[in-house]
Structure formats: C-alpha cells, structure tokens
Amino acid sequence: MRRVEGRISAARASELNGAVRTPARFDDVIDVHVRTLKVGNSSFTLEHELVKAEDGTTLCRAEVVYVLMTTEPFEKTTVPDDLRAALLEGAPGKIIDQSGGAPAAT
C-alpha cells in the first residue's frame, strides 16, 4: 500500500496472463514495461510485462488493480484528476535504469 495525501492504494493481482511463460536466469537483464489499461472512478489497472532485454522474450505478464481508499475511515475514494491525467498520459520512452551499470540506450 502507498499513502498519498490522505489516501492509500491497495493492490491485488487480478489476472496473471499465462503466469510465468519462461524462467529468467541468473545475470539476465530484465526490462519491466508498465502501461495503464484502465482508469475508473476509484481504481486503475496497470499491466506489468517482464521481458528479457537480450532478445525481447516475454517472461511473464500481470494485470494489477489498484483501488484508492481514504485512511480514516477506510472507504473507496475517487482517483484525483492529477493522478488520472498522469496515468492516461503515461511515460512513453522513459527508461529508469536501476542496474547500477551504464545508462541504458534510448
């Protein structure tokens, strides 16, 4: 869960498409692609795809539903306009390298 301005988001994996398709091996470089599938009134759905950087093989794909809730009392609340806009805009082409190695090529 994550707290944002008096709100928290609770997540649950709603669907694992094919679960694990192929295993990753030690020292494989894995890219994680995230995209917004749906933004509702009080929830949004993100797709996460794990891909081998070397050859583009999809390792697994998951859809996760995040539901926004107030902190006291714990009730559903609407997705704020700024968060809705950011989710719908996405971050095409944005690369975040957390490998500790050389910067990724764009």
PDB file of N, CA and C in Angstrom:
ATOM      1  N   MET A   1       0.837  -1.183   0.000  1.00  0.00           N
ATOM      2  CA  MET A   1       0.000   0.000   0.000  1.00  0.00           C
ATOM      3  C   MET A   1       0.874   1.235   0.000  1.00  0.00           C
ATOM      4  N   ARG A   2       0.341   2.297  -0.552  1.00  0.00           N
ATOM      5  CA  ARG A   2       1.076   3.546  -0.613  1.00  0.00           C
ATOM      6  C   ARG A   2       0.176   4.676  -0.162  1.00  0.00           C
ATOM      7  N   ARG A   3       0.689   5.581   0.668  1.00  0.00           N
ATOM      8  CA  ARG A   3      -0.095   6.699   1.178  1.00  0.00           C
ATOM      9  C   ARG A   3       0.179   7.924   0.317  1.00  0.00           C
ATOM     10  N   VAL A   4      -0.872   8.572  -0.181  1.00  0.00           N
ATOM     11  CA  VAL A   4      -0.744   9.780  -0.987  1.00  0.00           C
ATOM     12  C   VAL A   4      -1.798  10.766  -0.531  1.00  0.00           C
ATOM     13  N   GLU A   5      -1.370  11.873   0.108  1.00  0.00           N
ATOM     14  CA  GLU A   5      -2.276  12.940   0.520  1.00  0.00           C
ATOM     15  C   GLU A   5      -3.553  12.425   1.183  1.00  0.00           C
ATOM     16  N   GLY A   6      -3.413  11.661   2.246  1.00  0.00           N
ATOM     17  CA  GLY A   6      -4.579  11.171   2.967  1.00  0.00           C
ATOM     18  C   GLY A   6      -5.285  10.010   2.309  1.00  0.00           C
ATOM     19  N   ARG A   7      -4.698   9.510   1.218  1.00  0.00           N
ATOM     20  CA  ARG A   7      -5.274   8.361   0.514  1.00  0.00           C
ATOM     21  C   ARG A   7      -4.255   7.241   0.510  1.00  0.00           C
ATOM     22  N   ILE A   8      -4.728   6.052   0.416  1.00  0.00           N
ATOM     23  CA  ILE A   8      -3.849   4.909   0.237  1.00  0.00           C
ATOM     24  C   ILE A   8      -4.350   4.123  -0.961  1.00  0.00           C
ATOM     25  N   SER A   9      -3.475   3.369  -1.566  1.00  0.00           N
ATOM     26  CA  SER A   9      -3.918   2.483  -2.634  1.00  0.00           C
ATOM     27  C   SER A   9      -3.608   1.056  -2.225  1.00  0.00           C
ATOM     28  N   ALA A  10      -4.581   0.212  -2.373  1.00  0.00           N
ATOM     29  CA  ALA A  10      -4.408  -1.206  -2.091  1.00  0.00           C
ATOM     30  C   ALA A  10      -4.396  -1.927  -3.427  1.00  0.00           C
ATOM     31  N   ALA A  11      -3.500  -2.884  -3.582  1.00  0.00           N
ATOM     32  CA  ALA A  11      -3.376  -3.565  -4.869  1.00  0.00           C
ATOM     33  C   ALA A  11      -3.643  -5.047  -4.715  1.00  0.00           C
ATOM     34  N   ARG A  12      -4.171  -5.616  -5.784  1.00  0.00           N
ATOM     35  CA  ARG A  12      -4.303  -7.067  -5.844  1.00  0.00           C
ATOM     36  C   ARG A  12      -4.081  -7.484  -7.285  1.00  0.00           C
ATOM     37  N   ALA A  13      -3.451  -8.609  -7.484  1.00  0.00           N
ATOM     38  CA  ALA A  13      -3.251  -9.125  -8.837  1.00  0.00           C
ATOM     39  C   ALA A  13      -4.565  -9.724  -9.286  1.00  0.00           C
ATOM     40  N   SER A  14      -5.176  -9.124 -10.291  1.00  0.00           N
ATOM     41  CA  SER A  14      -6.474  -9.601 -10.741  1.00  0.00           C
ATOM     42  C   SER A  14      -6.335 -10.688 -11.792  1.00  0.00           C
ATOM     43  N   GLU A  15      -5.236 -10.652 -12.510  1.00  0.00           N
ATOM     44  CA  GLU A  15      -5.082 -11.614 -13.590  1.00  0.00           C
ATOM     45  C   GLU A  15      -3.605 -11.792 -13.891  1.00  0.00           C
ATOM     46  N   LEU A  16      -3.183 -13.017 -14.029  1.00  0.00           N
ATOM     47  CA  LEU A  16      -1.832 -13.303 -14.470  1.00  0.00           C
ATOM     48  C   LEU A  16      -1.954 -13.978 -15.827  1.00  0.00           C
ATOM     49  N   ASN A  17      -1.664 -13.234 -16.858  1.00  0.00           N
ATOM     50  CA  ASN A  17      -1.792 -13.749 -18.217  1.00  0.00           C
ATOM     51  C   ASN A  17      -0.691 -14.748 -18.508  1.00  0.00           C
ATOM     52  N   GLY A  18      -1.033 -16.023 -18.467  1.00  0.00           N
ATOM     53  CA  GLY A  18      -0.054 -17.053 -18.774  1.00  0.00           C
ATOM     54  C   GLY A  18       0.942 -17.289 -17.663  1.00  0.00           C
ATOM     55  N   ALA A  19       0.780 -16.582 -16.538  1.00  0.00           N
ATOM     56  CA  ALA A  19       1.691 -16.691 -15.398  1.00  0.00           C
ATOM     57  C   ALA A  19       3.133 -16.563 -15.901  1.00  0.00           C
ATOM     58  N   VAL A  20       4.004 -17.449 -15.494  1.00  0.00           N
ATOM     59  CA  VAL A  20       5.398 -17.396 -15.944  1.00  0.00           C
ATOM     60  C   VAL A  20       5.504 -18.184 -17.237  1.00  0.00           C
ATOM     61  N   ARG A  21       5.892 -17.512 -18.300  1.00  0.00           N
ATOM     62  CA  ARG A  21       5.992 -18.167 -19.613  1.00  0.00           C
ATOM     63  C   ARG A  21       7.326 -18.874 -19.785  1.00  0.00           C
ATOM     64  N   THR A  22       8.388 -18.230 -19.303  1.00  0.00           N
ATOM     65  CA  THR A  22       9.730 -18.805 -19.390  1.00  0.00           C
ATOM     66  C   THR A  22      10.545 -18.238 -18.226  1.00  0.00           C
ATOM     67  N   PRO A  23      11.421 -19.010 -17.653  1.00  0.00           N
ATOM     68  CA  PRO A  23      12.160 -18.522 -16.484  1.00  0.00           C
ATOM     69  C   PRO A  23      13.279 -17.557 -16.859  1.00  0.00           C
ATOM     70  N   ALA A  24      13.616 -16.693 -15.920  1.00  0.00           N
ATOM     71  CA  ALA A  24      14.799 -15.857 -16.050  1.00  0.00           C
ATOM     72  C   ALA A  24      15.964 -16.626 -15.434  1.00  0.00           C
ATOM     73  N   ARG A  25      17.137 -16.326 -15.881  1.00  0.00           N
ATOM     74  CA  ARG A  25      18.347 -16.982 -15.374  1.00  0.00           C
ATOM     75  C   ARG A  25      19.193 -15.955 -14.632  1.00  0.00           C
ATOM     76  N   PHE A  26      20.065 -16.448 -13.775  1.00  0.00           N
ATOM     77  CA  PHE A  26      20.975 -15.571 -13.055  1.00  0.00           C
ATOM     78  C   PHE A  26      21.741 -14.712 -14.054  1.00  0.00           C
ATOM     79  N   ASP A  27      21.852 -13.438 -13.777  1.00  0.00           N
ATOM     80  CA  ASP A  27      22.543 -12.441 -14.594  1.00  0.00           C
ATOM     81  C   ASP A  27      21.773 -11.996 -15.830  1.00  0.00           C
ATOM     82  N   ASP A  28      20.546 -12.492 -16.065  1.00  0.00           N
ATOM     83  CA  ASP A  28      19.719 -11.951 -17.144  1.00  0.00           C
ATOM     84  C   ASP A  28      19.365 -10.505 -16.806  1.00  0.00           C
ATOM     85  N   VAL A  29      19.365  -9.650 -17.798  1.00  0.00           N
ATOM     86  CA  VAL A  29      18.898  -8.280 -17.623  1.00  0.00           C
ATOM     87  C   VAL A  29      17.421  -8.280 -18.001  1.00  0.00           C
ATOM     88  N   ILE A  30      16.590  -7.807 -17.075  1.00  0.00           N
ATOM     89  CA  ILE A  30      15.139  -7.852 -17.256  1.00  0.00           C
ATOM     90  C   ILE A  30      14.598  -6.432 -17.388  1.00  0.00           C
ATOM     91  N   ASP A  31      13.819  -6.192 -18.441  1.00  0.00           N
ATOM     92  CA  ASP A  31      13.103  -4.934 -18.604  1.00  0.00           C
ATOM     93  C   ASP A  31      11.689  -5.134 -18.086  1.00  0.00           C
ATOM     94  N   VAL A  32      11.179  -4.138 -17.367  1.00  0.00           N
ATOM     95  CA  VAL A  32       9.800  -4.175 -16.898  1.00  0.00           C
ATOM     96  C   VAL A  32       9.051  -3.065 -17.620  1.00  0.00           C
ATOM     97  N   HIS A  33       8.054  -3.432 -18.387  1.00  0.00           N
ATOM     98  CA  HIS A  33       7.232  -2.467 -19.109  1.00  0.00           C
ATOM     99  C   HIS A  33       5.915  -2.330 -18.355  1.00  0.00           C
ATOM    100  N   VAL A  34       5.517  -1.104 -18.069  1.00  0.00           N
ATOM    101  CA  VAL A  34       4.278  -0.851 -17.332  1.00  0.00           C
ATOM    102  C   VAL A  34       3.422   0.086 -18.167  1.00  0.00           C
ATOM    103  N   ARG A  35       2.138  -0.263 -18.294  1.00  0.00           N
ATOM    104  CA  ARG A  35       1.230   0.638 -19.004  1.00  0.00           C
ATOM    105  C   ARG A  35      -0.141   0.607 -18.349  1.00  0.00           C
ATOM    106  N   THR A  36      -0.840   1.717 -18.485  1.00  0.00           N
ATOM    107  CA  THR A  36      -2.184   1.843 -17.927  1.00  0.00           C
ATOM    108  C   THR A  36      -3.175   1.188 -18.866  1.00  0.00           C
ATOM    109  N   LEU A  37      -3.983   0.284 -18.324  1.00  0.00           N
ATOM    110  CA  LEU A  37      -5.029  -0.354 -19.113  1.00  0.00           C
ATOM    111  C   LEU A  37      -6.376   0.330 -18.931  1.00  0.00           C
ATOM    112  N   LYS A  38      -6.650   0.788 -17.696  1.00  0.00           N
ATOM    113  CA  LYS A  38      -7.959   1.364 -17.410  1.00  0.00           C
ATOM    114  C   LYS A  38      -7.862   2.284 -16.208  1.00  0.00           C
ATOM    115  N   VAL A  39      -8.587   3.403 -16.262  1.00  0.00           N
ATOM    116  CA  VAL A  39      -8.726   4.281 -15.109  1.00  0.00           C
ATOM    117  C   VAL A  39     -10.214   4.433 -14.862  1.00  0.00           C
ATOM    118  N   GLY A  40     -10.648   3.980 -13.685  1.00  0.00           N
ATOM    119  CA  GLY A  40     -12.062   4.072 -13.322  1.00  0.00           C
ATOM    120  C   GLY A  40     -12.292   5.206 -12.346  1.00  0.00           C
ATOM    121  N   ASN A  41     -13.418   5.148 -11.626  1.00  0.00           N
ATOM    122  CA  ASN A  41     -13.744   6.189 -10.652  1.00  0.00           C
ATOM    123  C   ASN A  41     -12.862   6.123  -9.411  1.00  0.00           C
ATOM    124  N   SER A  42     -12.646   4.924  -8.878  1.00  0.00           N
ATOM    125  CA  SER A  42     -11.858   4.784  -7.660  1.00  0.00           C
ATOM    126  C   SER A  42     -10.715   3.777  -7.816  1.00  0.00           C
ATOM    127  N   SER A  43     -10.484   3.318  -9.031  1.00  0.00           N
ATOM    128  CA  SER A  43      -9.429   2.330  -9.252  1.00  0.00           C
ATOM    129  C   SER A  43      -8.773   2.536 -10.610  1.00  0.00           C
ATOM    130  N   PHE A  44      -7.615   1.906 -10.759  1.00  0.00           N
ATOM    131  CA  PHE A  44      -6.959   1.884 -12.067  1.00  0.00           C
ATOM    132  C   PHE A  44      -6.256   0.547 -12.214  1.00  0.00           C
ATOM    133  N   THR A  45      -6.053   0.137 -13.460  1.00  0.00           N
ATOM    134  CA  THR A  45      -5.432  -1.148 -13.753  1.00  0.00           C
ATOM    135  C   THR A  45      -4.151  -0.914 -14.542  1.00  0.00           C
ATOM    136  N   LEU A  46      -3.061  -1.500 -14.059  1.00  0.00           N
ATOM    137  CA  LEU A  46      -1.773  -1.424 -14.748  1.00  0.00           C
ATOM    138  C   LEU A  46      -1.376  -2.807 -15.217  1.00  0.00           C
ATOM    139  N   GLU A  47      -0.775  -2.861 -16.396  1.00  0.00           N
ATOM    140  CA  GLU A  47      -0.206  -4.099 -16.908  1.00  0.00           C
ATOM    141  C   GLU A  47       1.303  -4.024 -16.708  1.00  0.00           C
ATOM    142  N   HIS A  48       1.875  -5.100 -16.185  1.00  0.00           N
ATOM    143  CA  HIS A  48       3.317  -5.214 -15.986  1.00  0.00           C
ATOM    144  C   HIS A  48       3.796  -6.383 -16.836  1.00  0.00           C
ATOM    145  N   GLU A  49       4.769  -6.114 -17.690  1.00  0.00           N
ATOM    146  CA  GLU A  49       5.330  -7.162 -18.536  1.00  0.00           C
ATOM    147  C   GLU A  49       6.829  -7.225 -18.280  1.00  0.00           C
ATOM    148  N   LEU A  50       7.332  -8.402 -17.914  1.00  0.00           N
ATOM    149  CA  LEU A  50       8.753  -8.616 -17.694  1.00  0.00           C
ATOM    150  C   LEU A  50       9.327  -9.278 -18.933  1.00  0.00           C
ATOM    151  N   VAL A  51      10.376  -8.654 -19.502  1.00  0.00           N
ATOM    152  CA  VAL A  51      10.935  -9.063 -20.780  1.00  0.00           C
ATOM    153  C   VAL A  51      12.447  -9.181 -20.650  1.00  0.00           C
ATOM    154  N   LYS A  52      13.027 -10.213 -21.264  1.00  0.00           N
ATOM    155  CA  LYS A  52      14.491 -10.322 -21.327  1.00  0.00           C
ATOM    156  C   LYS A  52      15.008  -9.228 -22.247  1.00  0.00           C
ATOM    157  N   ALA A  53      15.921  -8.414 -21.740  1.00  0.00           N
ATOM    158  CA  ALA A  53      16.470  -7.319 -22.538  1.00  0.00           C
ATOM    159  C   ALA A  53      17.242  -7.830 -23.745  1.00  0.00           C
ATOM    160  N   GLU A  54      17.891  -8.967 -23.591  1.00  0.00           N
ATOM    161  CA  GLU A  54      18.760  -9.515 -24.641  1.00  0.00           C
ATOM    162  C   GLU A  54      18.000  -9.839 -25.930  1.00  0.00           C
ATOM    163  N   ASP A  55      16.824 -10.477 -25.795  1.00  0.00           N
ATOM    164  CA  ASP A  55      16.124 -10.935 -27.004  1.00  0.00           C
ATOM    165  C   ASP A  55      14.637 -10.589 -27.064  1.00  0.00           C
ATOM    166  N   GLY A  56      14.135  -9.871 -26.056  1.00  0.00           N
ATOM    167  CA  GLY A  56      12.735  -9.453 -26.068  1.00  0.00           C
ATOM    168  C   GLY A  56      11.739 -10.536 -25.690  1.00  0.00           C
ATOM    169  N   THR A  57      12.212 -11.657 -25.179  1.00  0.00           N
ATOM    170  CA  THR A  57      11.317 -12.743 -24.773  1.00  0.00           C
ATOM    171  C   THR A  57      10.496 -12.316 -23.563  1.00  0.00           C
ATOM    172  N   THR A  58       9.172 -12.458 -23.651  1.00  0.00           N
ATOM    173  CA  THR A  58       8.299 -12.151 -22.517  1.00  0.00           C
ATOM    174  C   THR A  58       8.406 -13.265 -21.486  1.00  0.00           C
ATOM    175  N   LEU A  59       8.772 -12.886 -20.265  1.00  0.00           N
ATOM    176  CA  LEU A  59       8.877 -13.858 -19.183  1.00  0.00           C
ATOM    177  C   LEU A  59       7.527 -14.049 -18.498  1.00  0.00           C
ATOM    178  N   CYS A  60       6.854 -12.933 -18.209  1.00  0.00           N
ATOM    179  CA  CYS A  60       5.520 -13.011 -17.616  1.00  0.00           C
ATOM    180  C   CYS A  60       4.817 -11.679 -17.795  1.00  0.00           C
ATOM    181  N   ARG A  61       3.526 -11.715 -17.612  1.00  0.00           N
ATOM    182  CA  ARG A  61       2.692 -10.519 -17.741  1.00  0.00           C
ATOM    183  C   ARG A  61       1.644 -10.588 -16.634  1.00  0.00           C
ATOM    184  N   ALA A  62       1.376  -9.459 -16.004  1.00  0.00           N
ATOM    185  CA  ALA A  62       0.369  -9.422 -14.939  1.00  0.00           C
ATOM    186  C   ALA A  62      -0.426  -8.130 -15.030  1.00  0.00           C
ATOM    187  N   GLU A  63      -1.705  -8.220 -14.726  1.00  0.00           N
ATOM    188  CA  GLU A  63      -2.559  -7.050 -14.590  1.00  0.00           C
ATOM    189  C   GLU A  63      -2.841  -6.871 -13.109  1.00  0.00           C
ATOM    190  N   VAL A  64      -2.632  -5.638 -12.611  1.00  0.00           N
ATOM    191  CA  VAL A  64      -2.847  -5.357 -11.198  1.00  0.00           C
ATOM    192  C   VAL A  64      -3.850  -4.217 -11.080  1.00  0.00           C
ATOM    193  N   VAL A  65      -4.883  -4.421 -10.247  1.00  0.00           N
ATOM    194  CA  VAL A  65      -5.891  -3.398  -9.988  1.00  0.00           C
ATOM    195  C   VAL A  65      -5.531  -2.691  -8.688  1.00  0.00           C
ATOM    196  N   TYR A  66      -5.428  -1.373  -8.740  1.00  0.00           N
ATOM    197  CA  TYR A  66      -5.156  -0.547  -7.570  1.00  0.00           C
ATOM    198  C   TYR A  66      -6.447   0.183  -7.212  1.00  0.00           C
ATOM    199  N   VAL A  67      -6.874   0.105  -5.961  1.00  0.00           N
ATOM    200  CA  VAL A  67      -8.086   0.779  -5.500  1.00  0.00           C
ATOM    201  C   VAL A  67      -7.678   1.852  -4.506  1.00  0.00           C
ATOM    202  N   LEU A  68      -8.101   3.099  -4.757  1.00  0.00           N
ATOM    203  CA  LEU A  68      -7.779   4.196  -3.851  1.00  0.00           C
ATOM    204  C   LEU A  68      -8.787   4.247  -2.716  1.00  0.00           C
ATOM    205  N   MET A  69      -8.267   4.438  -1.495  1.00  0.00           N
ATOM    206  CA  MET A  69      -9.105   4.468  -0.310  1.00  0.00           C
ATOM    207  C   MET A  69      -8.673   5.619   0.587  1.00  0.00           C
ATOM    208  N   THR A  70      -9.601   6.139   1.373  1.00  0.00           N
ATOM    209  CA  THR A  70      -9.251   7.128   2.387  1.00  0.00           C
ATOM    210  C   THR A  70      -8.621   6.384   3.559  1.00  0.00           C
ATOM    211  N   THR A  71      -7.885   7.129   4.400  1.00  0.00           N
ATOM    212  CA  THR A  71      -7.219   6.475   5.520  1.00  0.00           C
ATOM    213  C   THR A  71      -8.130   6.310   6.733  1.00  0.00           C
ATOM    214  N   GLU A  72      -9.005   7.241   6.999  1.00  0.00           N
ATOM    215  CA  GLU A  72      -9.936   7.139   8.130  1.00  0.00           C
ATOM    216  C   GLU A  72     -11.269   7.709   7.719  1.00  0.00           C
ATOM    217  N   PRO A  73     -12.319   7.004   7.625  1.00  0.00           N
ATOM    218  CA  PRO A  73     -12.415   5.547   7.644  1.00  0.00           C
ATOM    219  C   PRO A  73     -11.933   4.984   6.307  1.00  0.00           C
ATOM    220  N   PHE A  74     -11.635   3.696   6.278  1.00  0.00           N
ATOM    221  CA  PHE A  74     -11.177   3.061   5.049  1.00  0.00           C
ATOM    222  C   PHE A  74     -12.339   2.880   4.096  1.00  0.00           C
ATOM    223  N   GLU A  75     -12.460   3.830   3.171  1.00  0.00           N
ATOM    224  CA  GLU A  75     -13.518   3.784   2.162  1.00  0.00           C
ATOM    225  C   GLU A  75     -12.928   4.129   0.800  1.00  0.00           C
ATOM    226  N   LYS A  76     -13.553   3.610  -0.245  1.00  0.00           N
ATOM    227  CA  LYS A  76     -13.112   3.958  -1.596  1.00  0.00           C
ATOM    228  C   LYS A  76     -13.217   5.462  -1.788  1.00  0.00           C
ATOM    229  N   THR A  77     -12.292   6.004  -2.578  1.00  0.00           N
ATOM    230  CA  THR A  77     -12.332   7.420  -2.918  1.00  0.00           C
ATOM    231  C   THR A  77     -11.974   7.573  -4.389  1.00  0.00           C
ATOM    232  N   THR A  78     -12.300   8.694  -4.964  1.00  0.00           N
ATOM    233  CA  THR A  78     -12.081   8.887  -6.396  1.00  0.00           C
ATOM    234  C   THR A  78     -10.605   9.091  -6.720  1.00  0.00           C
ATOM    235  N   VAL A  79     -10.237   8.727  -7.931  1.00  0.00           N
ATOM    236  CA  VAL A  79      -8.886   8.962  -8.435  1.00  0.00           C
ATOM    237  C   VAL A  79      -8.759  10.466  -8.676  1.00  0.00           C
ATOM    238  N   PRO A  80      -7.786  11.143  -8.036  1.00  0.00           N
ATOM    239  CA  PRO A  80      -7.630  12.591  -8.234  1.00  0.00           C
ATOM    240  C   PRO A  80      -7.312  12.914  -9.694  1.00  0.00           C
ATOM    241  N   ASP A  81      -7.722  14.087 -10.122  1.00  0.00           N
ATOM    242  CA  ASP A  81      -7.541  14.491 -11.519  1.00  0.00           C
ATOM    243  C   ASP A  81      -6.081  14.460 -11.965  1.00  0.00           C
ATOM    244  N   ASP A  82      -5.150  14.899 -11.087  1.00  0.00           N
ATOM    245  CA  ASP A  82      -3.738  14.911 -11.492  1.00  0.00           C
ATOM    246  C   ASP A  82      -3.195  13.499 -11.668  1.00  0.00           C
ATOM    247  N   LEU A  83      -3.610  12.575 -10.811  1.00  0.00           N
ATOM    248  CA  LEU A  83      -3.185  11.182 -10.957  1.00  0.00           C
ATOM    249  C   LEU A  83      -3.809  10.560 -12.196  1.00  0.00           C
ATOM    250  N   ARG A  84      -5.103  10.838 -12.423  1.00  0.00           N
ATOM    251  CA  ARG A  84      -5.791  10.341 -13.627  1.00  0.00           C
ATOM    252  C   ARG A  84      -5.058  10.805 -14.882  1.00  0.00           C
ATOM    253  N   ALA A  85      -4.706  12.087 -14.934  1.00  0.00           N
ATOM    254  CA  ALA A  85      -4.017  12.643 -16.104  1.00  0.00           C
ATOM    255  C   ALA A  85      -2.654  11.972 -16.306  1.00  0.00           C
ATOM    256  N   ALA A  86      -1.910  11.773 -15.212  1.00  0.00           N
ATOM    257  CA  ALA A  86      -0.589  11.139 -15.315  1.00  0.00           C
ATOM    258  C   ALA A  86      -0.711   9.696 -15.787  1.00  0.00           C
ATOM    259  N   LEU A  87      -1.706   8.973 -15.271  1.00  0.00           N
ATOM    260  CA  LEU A  87      -1.902   7.576 -15.689  1.00  0.00           C
ATOM    261  C   LEU A  87      -2.281   7.490 -17.160  1.00  0.00           C
ATOM    262  N   LEU A  88      -3.139   8.390 -17.608  1.00  0.00           N
ATOM    263  CA  LEU A  88      -3.578   8.358 -19.005  1.00  0.00           C
ATOM    264  C   LEU A  88      -2.470   8.816 -19.956  1.00  0.00           C
ATOM    265  N   GLU A  89      -1.636   9.761 -19.513  1.00  0.00           N
ATOM    266  CA  GLU A  89      -0.527  10.231 -20.348  1.00  0.00           C
ATOM    267  C   GLU A  89       0.577   9.180 -20.431  1.00  0.00           C
ATOM    268  N   GLY A  90       0.858   8.509 -19.325  1.00  0.00           N
ATOM    269  CA  GLY A  90       1.921   7.519 -19.302  1.00  0.00           C
ATOM    270  C   GLY A  90       3.282   8.180 -19.367  1.00  0.00           C
ATOM    271  N   ALA A  91       4.276   7.385 -19.670  1.00  0.00           N
ATOM    272  CA  ALA A  91       5.647   7.888 -19.787  1.00  0.00           C
ATOM    273  C   ALA A  91       6.329   7.195 -20.952  1.00  0.00           C
ATOM    274  N   PRO A  92       5.795   7.392 -22.169  1.00  0.00           N
ATOM    275  CA  PRO A  92       6.372   6.697 -23.321  1.00  0.00           C
ATOM    276  C   PRO A  92       7.845   7.034 -23.503  1.00  0.00           C
ATOM    277  N   GLY A  93       8.636   5.987 -23.685  1.00  0.00           N
ATOM    278  CA  GLY A  93      10.059   6.169 -23.925  1.00  0.00           C
ATOM    279  C   GLY A  93      10.890   6.431 -22.685  1.00  0.00           C
ATOM    280  N   LYS A  94      10.262   6.568 -21.521  1.00  0.00           N
ATOM    281  CA  LYS A  94      11.019   6.832 -20.296  1.00  0.00           C
ATOM    282  C   LYS A  94      11.677   5.539 -19.821  1.00  0.00           C
ATOM    283  N   ILE A  95      12.960   5.625 -19.562  1.00  0.00           N
ATOM    284  CA  ILE A  95      13.727   4.471 -19.098  1.00  0.00           C
ATOM    285  C   ILE A  95      14.324   4.807 -17.744  1.00  0.00           C
ATOM    286  N   ILE A  96      14.110   3.935 -16.783  1.00  0.00           N
ATOM    287  CA  ILE A  96      14.717   4.071 -15.465  1.00  0.00           C
ATOM    288  C   ILE A  96      15.626   2.867 -15.284  1.00  0.00           C
ATOM    289  N   ASP A  97      16.920   3.114 -15.229  1.00  0.00           N
ATOM    290  CA  ASP A  97      17.902   2.031 -15.113  1.00  0.00           C
ATOM    291  C   ASP A  97      18.293   1.885 -13.654  1.00  0.00           C
ATOM    292  N   GLN A  98      17.943   0.741 -13.067  1.00  0.00           N
ATOM    293  CA  GLN A  98      18.281   0.505 -11.671  1.00  0.00           C
ATOM    294  C   GLN A  98      19.306  -0.627 -11.547  1.00  0.00           C
ATOM    295  N   SER A  99      20.032  -0.875 -12.619  1.00  0.00           N
ATOM    296  CA  SER A  99      21.013  -1.955 -12.621  1.00  0.00           C
ATOM    297  C   SER A  99      22.319  -1.565 -11.953  1.00  0.00           C
ATOM    298  N   GLY A 100      22.567  -0.269 -11.854  1.00  0.00           N
ATOM    299  CA  GLY A 100      23.834   0.178 -11.297  1.00  0.00           C
ATOM    300  C   GLY A 100      24.938   0.197 -12.334  1.00  0.00           C
ATOM    301  N   GLY A 101      24.602  -0.200 -13.571  1.00  0.00           N
ATOM    302  CA  GLY A 101      25.590  -0.220 -14.637  1.00  0.00           C
ATOM    303  C   GLY A 101      25.533   1.050 -15.456  1.00  0.00           C
ATOM    304  N   ALA A 102      25.992   0.955 -16.674  1.00  0.00           N
ATOM    305  CA  ALA A 102      25.998   2.081 -17.602  1.00  0.00           C
ATOM    306  C   ALA A 102      24.573   2.474 -17.952  1.00  0.00           C
ATOM    307  N   PRO A 103      24.332   3.757 -18.253  1.00  0.00           N
ATOM    308  CA  PRO A 103      22.980   4.180 -18.639  1.00  0.00           C
ATOM    309  C   PRO A 103      22.488   3.423 -19.859  1.00  0.00           C
ATOM    310  N   ALA A 104      21.201   3.111 -19.853  1.00  0.00           N
ATOM    311  CA  ALA A 104      20.594   2.390 -20.971  1.00  0.00           C
ATOM    312  C   ALA A 104      20.501   3.291 -22.187  1.00  0.00           C
ATOM    313  N   ALA A 105      20.625   2.691 -23.352  1.00  0.00           N
ATOM    314  CA  ALA A 105      20.466   3.436 -24.601  1.00  0.00           C
ATOM    315  C   ALA A 105      18.992   3.698 -24.830  1.00  0.00           C
ATOM    316  N   THR A 106      18.661   4.876 -25.330  1.00  0.00           N
ATOM    317  CA  THR A 106      17.251   5.202 -25.608  1.00  0.00           C
ATOM    318  C   THR A 106      16.955   5.161 -27.070  1.00  0.00           C
TER     319      THR A 106
END
